[in-house]
Coordinates of C-alpha atoms and ligand atoms in Angstrom, one line a residue:
M1 CA 8.6 -42.3 29.2
R2 CA 5.2 -40.4 30.7
F3 CA 7.5 -38.4 32.5
P4 CA 9.1 -36.2 29.3
L5 CA 5.3 -36.8 27.6
L6 CA 3.7 -34.9 30.4
L7 CA 6.6 -32.2 29.9
T8 CA 6.3 -31.5 26.4
L9 CA 2.5 -31.2 27.1
Q10 CA 2.7 -29.0 28.8
A11 CA 5.0 -26.8 27.0
L12 CA 3.0 -26.9 24.7
W13 CA 0.3 -25.5 26.6
A14 CA 2.5 -22.9 27.5
S15 CA 3.5 -22.4 24.3
V16 CA -0.4 -21.9 22.9
C17 CA -1.5 -19.8 25.4
Q18 CA 1.6 -17.3 24.6
T19 CA 0.8 -16.7 21.3
M20 CA -2.6 -16.4 21.9
Q21 CA -1.4 -13.0 23.7
H22 CA 0.1 -12.3 20.9
Y23 CA -2.6 -11.7 18.4
P24 CA -4.7 -9.1 19.5
A25 CA -1.7 -6.4 19.8
A26 CA -1.8 -7.0 14.8
W27 CA -5.6 -7.5 14.8
G28 CA -7.0 -5.4 12.4
H29 CA -3.5 -4.0 11.1
Y30 CA -2.4 -7.8 8.9
D31 CA 1.2 -6.9 10.0
V32 CA 1.9 -10.5 10.3
C33 CA 2.5 -12.5 7.9
K34 CA 3.3 -16.1 10.0
S35 CA 2.6 -16.8 13.7
Q36 CA 4.1 -20.3 15.9
V37 CA 1.3 -22.0 17.0
Y38 CA 3.8 -24.4 19.4
T39 CA 7.3 -24.5 19.7
D40 CA 8.9 -28.7 19.7
E41 CA 9.6 -30.5 17.4
G42 CA 7.0 -30.0 15.2
L43 CA 6.7 -27.3 14.8
T44 CA 2.9 -25.8 12.7
W45 CA 2.7 -23.3 11.7
D46 CA -0.6 -20.8 11.4
Y47 CA -0.8 -18.7 8.3
M48 CA -2.3 -15.1 8.0
A49 CA -3.0 -12.2 5.1
C50 CA 0.2 -9.7 5.8
Q51 CA 1.5 -6.3 5.0
P52 CA 3.8 -3.9 4.9
E53 CA 3.2 -0.4 7.3
A54 CA 2.8 2.8 5.6
M55 CA 5.6 4.9 5.3
D56 CA 6.8 7.9 2.5
M57 CA 6.4 6.6 -0.7
T58 CA 9.0 9.7 -2.1
K59 CA 12.2 8.2 -1.0
Y60 CA 11.7 5.3 -3.2
L61 CA 10.6 7.3 -7.0
K62 CA 12.0 8.3 -9.8
V63 CA 11.2 11.8 -10.7
T64 CA 10.8 13.1 -14.6
V65 CA 10.3 16.3 -16.3
D66 CA 9.2 16.9 -19.1
P67 CA 9.9 19.0 -21.6
P68 CA 13.3 18.8 -20.5
N69 CA 14.5 21.5 -20.9
I70 CA 12.0 23.3 -19.1
T71 CA 13.3 23.7 -15.8
C72 CA 14.5 27.7 -14.8
G73 CA 18.0 28.3 -15.2
D74 CA 19.2 27.6 -18.4
P75 CA 20.4 30.4 -18.9
P76 CA 20.1 32.4 -15.9
E77 CA 16.4 34.2 -15.9
T78 CA 15.0 36.7 -13.2
Y79 CA 11.4 36.2 -11.9
C80 CA 9.4 39.0 -10.5
A81 CA 6.6 38.9 -7.5
L82 CA 3.2 37.5 -8.9
E83 CA 1.5 40.1 -6.0
N84 CA 4.5 42.4 -7.4
P85 CA 6.1 43.0 -11.1
Y86 CA 8.3 45.2 -9.6
M87 CA 9.4 43.1 -7.7
C88 CA 11.9 41.3 -9.5
N89 CA 15.1 39.8 -8.3
N90 CA 14.2 36.3 -7.7
E91 CA 17.1 34.5 -9.9
C92 CA 17.2 31.7 -11.5
D93 CA 20.8 30.2 -12.3
A94 CA 21.2 26.9 -13.0
Q95 CA 25.2 27.2 -13.2
N96 CA 24.7 27.7 -9.9
E97 CA 23.5 25.8 -6.5
D98 CA 22.6 28.4 -4.6
L99 CA 20.3 29.7 -7.5
A100 CA 19.4 26.4 -8.8
H101 CA 15.8 24.6 -8.6
P102 CA 16.3 21.0 -9.2
P103 CA 13.1 18.6 -10.0
E104 CA 14.5 16.7 -6.6
L105 CA 13.9 19.6 -4.8
M106 CA 10.7 18.6 -4.4
F107 CA 10.9 16.0 -2.3
D108 CA 14.0 16.9 0.3
F109 CA 13.2 17.9 3.7
E110 CA 11.2 20.5 4.6
G111 CA 10.9 22.2 7.3
R112 CA 14.3 24.5 7.0
N113 CA 13.9 27.9 5.9
P114 CA 14.0 29.8 2.6
T115 CA 12.2 26.5 1.5
T116 CA 13.6 25.0 -1.7
F117 CA 11.8 24.0 -4.6
W118 CA 11.6 22.9 -8.3
Q119 CA 10.5 25.5 -10.3
S120 CA 10.1 25.6 -14.6
S121 CA 11.5 28.7 -17.2
S122 CA 8.7 31.7 -16.7
W123 CA 5.7 32.2 -19.9
K124 CA 7.8 33.8 -22.5
K125 CA 5.6 32.1 -25.7
Y126 CA 3.1 33.6 -23.9
P127 CA 0.0 32.7 -25.2
R128 CA 0.7 29.3 -26.5
A129 CA -0.2 26.8 -23.1
L130 CA 3.1 26.5 -20.5
L131 CA 3.2 23.2 -20.1
V132 CA 4.9 21.1 -17.9
N133 CA 4.1 16.6 -16.9
I134 CA 5.7 16.2 -13.7
T135 CA 6.6 12.4 -13.7
L136 CA 6.3 10.7 -10.2
S137 CA 7.8 6.7 -10.9
W138 CA 8.2 3.7 -9.1
K139 CA 8.6 0.9 -11.1
K140 CA 6.2 -1.2 -8.4
T141 CA 2.3 -1.6 -7.5
I142 CA 2.0 0.8 -5.0
E143 CA -1.3 1.3 -2.7
L144 CA -2.0 4.8 -1.4
T145 CA -3.2 5.6 2.0
D146 CA -3.3 9.1 2.3
D147 CA -3.8 12.0 0.7
I148 CA -1.2 13.3 -2.4
V149 CA -0.4 16.8 -1.2
V150 CA 1.0 19.6 -3.6
T151 CA 2.8 23.0 -2.3
F152 CA 3.2 25.4 -5.2
E153 CA 6.4 28.1 -3.3
S154 CA 4.5 30.8 -7.1
G155 CA 0.6 31.4 -7.3
R156 CA -2.0 27.3 -7.5
P157 CA -1.2 26.6 -11.2
E158 CA -5.6 27.8 -12.2
Q159 CA -5.3 25.0 -14.3
M160 CA -4.0 21.4 -13.8
V161 CA -4.5 17.5 -14.1
L162 CA -4.0 14.8 -11.3
E163 CA -3.4 11.2 -13.8
K164 CA -1.9 7.6 -12.6
S165 CA -0.7 4.6 -14.7
L166 CA -1.8 0.9 -13.1
D167 CA 1.1 -0.1 -16.2
Y168 CA 4.0 1.1 -15.5
G169 CA 3.5 4.5 -17.6
K170 CA 1.7 2.4 -20.5
T171 CA -1.8 4.3 -20.2
W172 CA -2.8 7.1 -17.8
Q173 CA -6.2 8.0 -15.9
P174 CA -7.5 10.7 -14.5
Y175 CA -7.4 11.5 -10.8
Q176 CA -9.1 14.4 -10.3
F177 CA -8.8 18.1 -12.2
Y178 CA -7.9 20.9 -10.9
A179 CA -9.4 24.8 -11.6
T180 CA -10.2 28.6 -10.9
D181 CA -13.4 27.5 -13.7
C182 CA -14.0 23.9 -13.9
L183 CA -16.0 24.3 -17.0
D184 CA -14.6 26.9 -18.0
A185 CA -11.3 24.3 -18.2
F186 CA -12.8 20.5 -18.5
T187 CA -16.2 21.5 -19.1
M188 CA -17.0 19.3 -16.3
E189 CA -19.6 20.6 -13.5
H190 CA -17.5 22.0 -10.1
K191 CA -16.7 19.3 -7.3
T192 CA -15.4 18.7 -4.4
V193 CA -14.2 15.7 -1.9
Q194 CA -17.5 16.2 0.1
D195 CA -20.0 15.6 -3.1
L196 CA -18.9 12.4 -2.8
T197 CA -21.0 9.4 -1.9
Q198 CA -20.2 5.9 -1.7
H199 CA -21.6 4.7 -4.4
T200 CA -19.6 7.4 -6.9
L201 CA -16.6 7.3 -4.9
L202 CA -14.9 6.0 -8.0
D203 CA -15.9 9.2 -10.4
I204 CA -13.2 11.3 -11.5
I205 CA -13.9 15.2 -10.5
C206 CA -13.3 18.3 -10.8
T207 CA -12.4 21.2 -8.1
E208 CA -12.1 24.4 -8.3
E209 CA -11.8 24.4 -4.1
Y210 CA -7.4 24.3 -4.6
S211 CA -6.8 26.8 -8.0
R212 CA -8.2 30.1 -5.9
G213 CA -7.2 32.3 -3.7
Y214 CA -3.6 32.9 -4.6
V215 CA -3.0 35.4 -2.9
W216 CA -3.1 34.1 1.1
K217 CA 0.6 32.9 2.0
N218 CA -1.2 29.4 3.6
A219 CA -3.0 28.5 0.2
K220 CA -0.4 27.2 -0.9
T221 CA -1.1 23.3 -1.1
V222 CA -3.2 21.1 -4.0
R223 CA -4.6 17.7 -2.3
F224 CA -6.1 14.6 -4.0
E225 CA -8.5 13.4 -1.2
I226 CA -7.3 9.6 -0.6
K227 CA -8.9 9.9 3.5
D228 CA -11.6 11.9 3.0
R229 CA -12.5 8.5 0.2
F230 CA -11.7 6.2 2.3
A231 CA -14.2 7.9 5.4
L232 CA -16.7 7.0 3.2
F233 CA -16.8 3.7 4.0
A234 CA -14.7 3.6 7.2
G235 CA -16.1 6.2 9.2
P236 CA -15.5 10.2 9.9
H237 CA -11.8 9.2 12.0
L238 CA -11.3 5.6 10.0
H239 CA -12.2 4.0 13.5
N240 CA -13.8 1.0 11.4
M241 CA -10.9 0.5 9.2
A242 CA -12.8 -3.1 9.3
S243 CA -15.7 -1.8 7.3
L244 CA -13.2 -0.4 4.8
Y245 CA -11.0 -3.8 3.7
G246 CA -14.4 -5.6 3.8
Q247 CA -14.7 -3.4 1.6
L248 CA -11.6 -3.9 -0.5
D249 CA -11.3 -7.5 -0.1
T250 CA -14.9 -7.2 -2.0
T251 CA -14.7 -4.8 -5.3
K252 CA -11.8 -4.8 -7.3
N253 CA -13.1 -1.2 -8.6
L254 CA -12.6 -0.2 -5.1
R255 CA -8.8 -1.8 -5.2
D256 CA -7.6 -0.8 -8.7
F257 CA -8.9 2.9 -8.0
F258 CA -6.2 2.7 -4.8
T259 CA -3.0 1.9 -6.7
I260 CA -0.8 3.1 -8.2
T261 CA 2.8 2.4 -10.2
D262 CA 2.9 5.8 -11.1
L263 CA 1.7 9.8 -10.5
R264 CA 1.1 12.3 -13.5
V265 CA 1.0 16.3 -12.7
R266 CA 0.2 18.0 -15.7
L267 CA 0.5 21.9 -14.8
L268 CA -1.8 23.5 -18.0
R269 CA -1.8 27.4 -16.8
P270 CA 0.0 29.0 -14.4
A271 CA -1.8 31.6 -12.0
T272 CA -1.6 34.9 -13.0
G273 CA -4.0 36.5 -10.5
A274 CA -6.2 38.4 -12.7
T275 CA -8.8 37.8 -15.4
M276 CA -6.6 39.0 -17.4
V277 CA -2.5 37.7 -18.8
D278 CA 0.2 40.7 -18.1
E279 CA 2.0 41.0 -21.9
N280 CA 4.5 43.0 -20.9
N281 CA 6.0 40.8 -17.9
L282 CA 5.6 37.4 -18.7
S283 CA 8.7 37.1 -15.4
R284 CA 5.7 36.8 -13.4
Y285 CA 3.6 33.6 -14.4
F286 CA 5.5 30.3 -14.1
Y287 CA 5.0 26.7 -11.5
A288 CA 7.1 26.7 -8.3
I289 CA 7.0 23.1 -6.4
S290 CA 8.2 22.7 -3.1
D291 CA 6.4 19.2 -2.2
I292 CA 4.8 16.3 -3.5
K293 CA 3.4 14.1 -0.5
V294 CA 2.3 10.5 -1.4
Q295 CA 1.8 8.5 1.2
G296 CA 2.1 4.3 0.6
R297 CA 2.6 0.7 1.0
C298 CA 3.8 -1.5 -1.6
K299 CA 0.9 -4.0 -2.9
C300 CA 2.6 -7.4 -1.9
N301 CA -1.4 -9.2 -2.2
L302 CA -0.7 -9.0 1.5
H303 CA 0.9 -12.3 1.2
A304 CA 4.5 -9.7 3.3
N305 CA 4.6 -7.7 5.9
S306 CA 7.8 -6.3 4.2
C307 CA 8.9 -3.8 1.6
V308 CA 13.2 -3.7 0.4
F309 CA 14.6 -0.8 -1.1
D310 CA 17.2 -3.1 -3.7
K311 CA 18.8 -2.5 -7.0
E312 CA 16.9 0.9 -7.0
K313 CA 13.4 -0.2 -7.2
L314 CA 11.2 -1.2 -3.9
N315 CA 10.3 -5.6 -4.0
C316 CA 7.9 -7.2 -1.0
E317 CA 9.7 -10.3 0.7
C318 CA 7.4 -12.1 0.0
E319 CA 5.5 -15.1 2.5
H320 CA 2.7 -17.8 1.9
N321 CA 5.2 -19.9 -1.3
T322 CA 4.4 -16.3 -3.2
T323 CA 7.3 -14.9 -5.7
G324 CA 7.1 -12.0 -8.1
P325 CA 7.5 -8.2 -6.8
D326 CA 4.0 -8.3 -6.0
C327 CA 3.7 -11.2 -5.0
G328 CA 1.8 -12.9 -7.3
R329 CA 2.2 -15.7 -8.3
C330 CA 3.3 -19.1 -7.1
K331 CA 7.2 -19.7 -6.0
R332 CA 8.1 -23.2 -8.0
N333 CA 7.0 -26.4 -6.5
Y334 CA 4.0 -24.7 -4.5
Q335 CA 1.6 -24.9 -7.4
G336 CA -0.7 -26.9 -5.6
R337 CA -3.4 -24.7 -6.5
T338 CA -3.6 -21.9 -8.4
W339 CA -2.5 -19.1 -6.8
S340 CA -4.9 -16.8 -5.7
A341 CA -4.5 -13.2 -3.1
G342 CA -4.8 -13.3 0.4
S343 CA -7.9 -11.4 1.7
Y344 CA -8.5 -9.1 5.1
L345 CA -11.2 -11.8 6.0
P346 CA -12.2 -12.9 7.9
I347 CA -10.7 -9.6 10.1
P348 CA -8.8 -9.4 11.3
K349 CA -7.0 -12.3 11.3
G350 CA -7.6 -12.5 7.7
T351 CA -6.4 -15.0 5.1
A352 CA -3.0 -16.6 4.0
N353 CA -4.4 -18.5 1.0
T354 CA -0.8 -20.3 1.3
C355 CA 0.6 -21.3 -1.8
I356 CA 0.6 -25.7 -1.5
P357 CA 2.7 -27.9 -2.7
S358 CA 3.1 -28.7 -6.8
N359 CA 2.8 -33.1 -5.6
I360 CA 0.7 -32.9 -2.6
G361 CA -2.7 -34.5 -4.4
P362 CA -3.3 -38.3 -4.4
V363 CA -1.1 -38.5 -1.1
I364 CA 1.7 -40.8 -1.5
R365 CA 0.9 -43.3 2.1
P366 CA 4.2 -43.4 4.0
N367 CA 5.5 -46.5 4.8
V368 CA 6.8 -48.1 8.0
S369 CA 10.2 -47.1 7.7
S370 CA 10.3 -43.6 7.1
L371 CA 7.5 -43.0 9.2
G372 CA 9.4 -43.8 12.4
V373 CA 12.2 -41.6 10.7
A374 CA 9.1 -39.1 10.4
N375 CA 8.2 -39.5 14.0
R376 CA 12.1 -39.7 15.2
N377 CA 12.3 -35.8 13.3
Q378 CA 9.7 -34.4 14.3
A379 CA 6.2 -34.7 15.0
R380 CA 3.9 -35.5 13.5
V381 CA 0.9 -33.8 13.1
C382 CA -1.6 -35.1 10.8
D383 CA -1.9 -37.8 8.7
N384 CA -5.0 -39.0 7.2
E385 CA -6.2 -42.0 8.7
L386 CA -5.9 -41.5 12.6
L387 CA -5.2 -37.7 13.1
R388 CA -7.8 -36.7 10.1
C389 CA -8.0 -32.4 9.6
Q390 CA -12.1 -32.0 10.3
N391 CA -13.4 -29.4 8.5
G392 CA -12.7 -29.8 5.4
G393 CA -8.8 -28.9 6.1
V394 CA -6.1 -30.6 4.1
C395 CA -3.4 -32.6 5.7
L396 CA 0.0 -31.0 4.5
N397 CA 3.6 -33.0 4.4
N398 CA 1.8 -35.2 8.6
L399 CA 3.2 -31.0 9.3
R400 CA -0.3 -29.2 8.7
C401 CA -3.6 -28.3 8.4
Q402 CA -4.2 -26.6 5.2
C403 CA -8.1 -24.7 6.5
T404 CA -11.3 -23.3 4.4
P405 CA -11.4 -20.0 5.9
A406 CA -14.0 -20.5 7.8
Y407 CA -11.5 -22.5 10.2
T408 CA -8.7 -22.9 12.5
G409 CA -7.0 -24.6 14.5
L410 CA -4.8 -28.0 14.7
L411 CA -6.7 -29.5 13.1
C412 CA -9.3 -26.8 12.4
E413 CA -11.4 -27.6 14.7
K414 CA -12.5 -24.1 15.9
P415 CA -14.4 -22.4 13.7
R416 CA -13.3 -18.9 12.8
C417 CA -14.5 -16.0 15.7
E418 CA -16.7 -14.0 12.7
S419 CA -15.7 -10.3 14.1
E420 CA -13.8 -8.8 16.9
L421 CA -13.6 -10.2 20.8
G422 CA -17.9 -9.7 20.9
S423 CA -18.6 -13.0 19.0
C424 CA -16.0 -15.3 20.6
G425 CA -18.0 -14.2 23.8
G426 CA -15.3 -11.3 25.1
P427 CA -12.7 -10.9 25.6
N428 CA -10.3 -13.8 27.5
S429 CA -12.5 -15.7 24.9
G430 CA -9.6 -17.2 22.6
Q431 CA -8.0 -18.6 25.9
A432 CA -11.8 -19.8 26.8
A433 CA -12.3 -21.7 23.5
L434 CA -9.3 -22.6 23.2
S435 CA -9.2 -24.9 26.4
S436 CA -13.0 -26.6 25.2
T437 CA -11.7 -26.8 22.4
S438 CA -7.7 -28.3 22.7
L439 CA -8.8 -31.5 24.7
P440 CA -8.8 -33.0 22.5
T441 CA -6.3 -32.0 20.4
L442 CA -4.2 -32.2 23.5
L443 CA -5.6 -35.8 23.0
L444 CA -4.4 -36.7 20.2
L445 CA -1.4 -35.1 20.7
G446 CA -0.2 -37.3 23.5
W447 CA -1.6 -40.6 21.5
M448 CA 0.7 -39.3 18.5
L449 CA 3.8 -38.3 20.7
L450 CA 3.0 -42.2 22.5
R451 CA 3.0 -43.9 19.5
G452 CA 6.0 -42.0 18.4
A453 CA 8.1 -43.3 21.3
S454 CA 6.5 -47.1 21.1
Y455 CA 8.4 -47.0 18.2
Ligands
NAG501 C1 2.0 14.9 -20.6 O1 1.3 13.8 -20.2 C2 -0.4 13.6 -21.2 C3 -0.1 11.8 -21.5 O2 -0.5 11.7 -19.5 C4 0.4 13.6 -22.6 O3 -0.6 13.9 -23.7 C5 1.6 15.3 -23.1 O4 2.0 15.5 -25.1 C6 2.3 15.5 -22.0 N1 3.1 16.7 -21.9 C7 4.5 17.4 -22.2 C8 4.4 18.4 -22.2 O5 5.2 16.2 -22.2
NAG502 C1 14.6 23.8 -25.5 O1 14.4 22.4 -26.1 C2 14.3 22.5 -26.9 C3 15.2 21.6 -29.0 O2 16.2 21.4 -27.9 C4 14.5 24.0 -27.8 O3 13.6 24.0 -28.3 C5 14.2 24.9 -27.1 O4 14.2 27.0 -27.3 C6 14.6 25.1 -25.8 N1 13.5 26.1 -24.3 C7 14.2 26.4 -24.0 C8 13.3 26.9 -22.2 O5 15.2 26.2 -23.0
NAG503 C1 9.2 44.0 -16.0 O1 10.2 42.9 -15.7 C2 11.6 43.7 -15.7 C3 12.1 42.7 -15.5 O2 12.5 41.3 -16.8 C4 11.6 44.4 -14.8 O3 12.5 45.5 -14.3 C5 10.6 45.9 -14.7 O4 10.3 46.5 -13.5 C6 9.3 44.9 -14.3 N1 7.6 45.7 -14.7 C7 7.5 46.0 -15.4 C8 5.5 46.6 -14.9 O5 7.6 46.7 -16.1
NAG504 C1 6.8 -22.8 2.6 O1 8.7 -24.1 1.8 C2 8.7 -24.2 2.9 C3 10.6 -24.2 2.0 O2 10.2 -24.1 0.9 C4 8.1 -24.1 3.9 O3 9.8 -24.5 5.4 C5 7.0 -23.2 4.0 O4 6.8 -24.1 5.7 C6 5.6 -23.3 3.2 N1 5.1 -21.6 3.6 C7 3.5 -22.4 3.4 C8 3.1 -21.4 4.2 O5 3.4 -23.5 3.2
NAG505 C1 10.0 -47.5 2.1 O1 10.8 -46.3 1.7 C2 12.3 -47.0 2.2 C3 12.8 -45.2 2.3 O2 11.9 -44.0 1.9 C4 12.5 -47.5 0.7 O3 14.7 -48.0 0.3 C5 11.8 -48.9 1.5 O4 11.9 -49.4 0.3 C6 9.8 -48.8 1.2 N1 9.7 -50.1 1.7 C7 8.3 -50.0 1.1 C8 8.2 -51.6 2.1 O5 7.4 -50.4 0.0
CA506 CA1 12.0 21.1 -1.3

């Protein structure tokens, strides 16, 4: 009996070491929801906070343009160049594929020449405002991770608002105002993202930065600056994401600020390139957009590391026994405590806050014969007698200890390191800490296996 036992322990040891070596790759990315701490009959998982990768969100949206017939080409129209009213050779015809400019062309693969773009009909009803709403809907809560960038092929609008919704389009809040003259258009002061501080990060500003300069062909983009806002916490090159994650974790307003279900670009006044509108040639004034960039990730409350597009909709692939489109509740029979989102803290692994089985309450003590069965099939990791979970951990189904956030390890015997590597005492500390603290664990395991074998 002794010899196989030794082998088993050795195998356990090897797999523990292997798992430890896998951690650094995942640090700071929160891309792993769980990892197997050791393999044998007694599998134990270590659960971590996790999130899906950021991706190009324009592949998964539905676009709506309002009013519905504002897209050019029905009936066909001719346009003049903004800079030159005698250059009127641009045609738009919705019936002709080569001359049509439907909304989809804002999201196709760009980089070919000439560019493809959506275009509105022209400002024929001047002086009535030329108003267009472009609404992007995901039917899913997403978290922005990079700047929103709108590229105009017409001049950039003289007035525009970017809005967001957090409730699938029921209510809307402004994200940013854009105008050639903020005071005149919105009675707001002109500001740029550089004027913001950690304390004013959530302020909604009006900026003139992206509305002037229609004459320069390369001044085509209008931005909503996500990264500059992140940088207020994470530093200039976002080198300290830990600090940002820490803030996001503790400040709901901040988290919600970067979270959306829908975006809306409200075009309020096209580029005119002058103080006066040329009423004799209103074919010069229209909106044209070749590209809109939106980078983000599915919001899964740190309970999923992937998100799949199925039936026209993004869905989190929930772990930690959570469910729902955003992993926002506990699965049936796993409502042993109230649901909570995972946490980025402590850096770098975070806390999974898994849902636990409902029937865990007062532990039903297994009788001797059922104990025997358990031992034959699976190693017992903990019980309420000898193999006690330490530091406030709770024993789940005799299979693993559910530790409090500050502790980890098979029996919650290891304090979690406060920050990356450093405070654990150098780069090899993972292993060093393991060899010193896990000796009792291994002894307990040995005892457990022996006990199992003797039945
Ligand atoms: C655009 O959306 C806003 C609300 O975000 C609404 O008040 C307005 O009437 C809409 N305009 C058009 C042209 O649909
Ligand atoms: C759009 O439709 C409305 C009502 O259906 C109509 O009054 C309007 O003239 C149309 N506009 C264009 C540009 O065709
Ligand atoms: C105005 O537009 C028409 C076509 O709509 C064009 O023939 C004309 O040359 C343009 N320019 C002026 C200054 O009228
Ligand atoms: C969730 O439940 C399944 C069984 O339905 C179990 O195998 C798994 O370990 C549980 N995960 C957590 C995090 O409790
Ligand atoms: C022990 O459990 C088994 C099945 O789990 C049951 O049939 C048996 O009656 C139990 N024995 C006692 C003494 O409770
Ligand atoms: Ca395009």
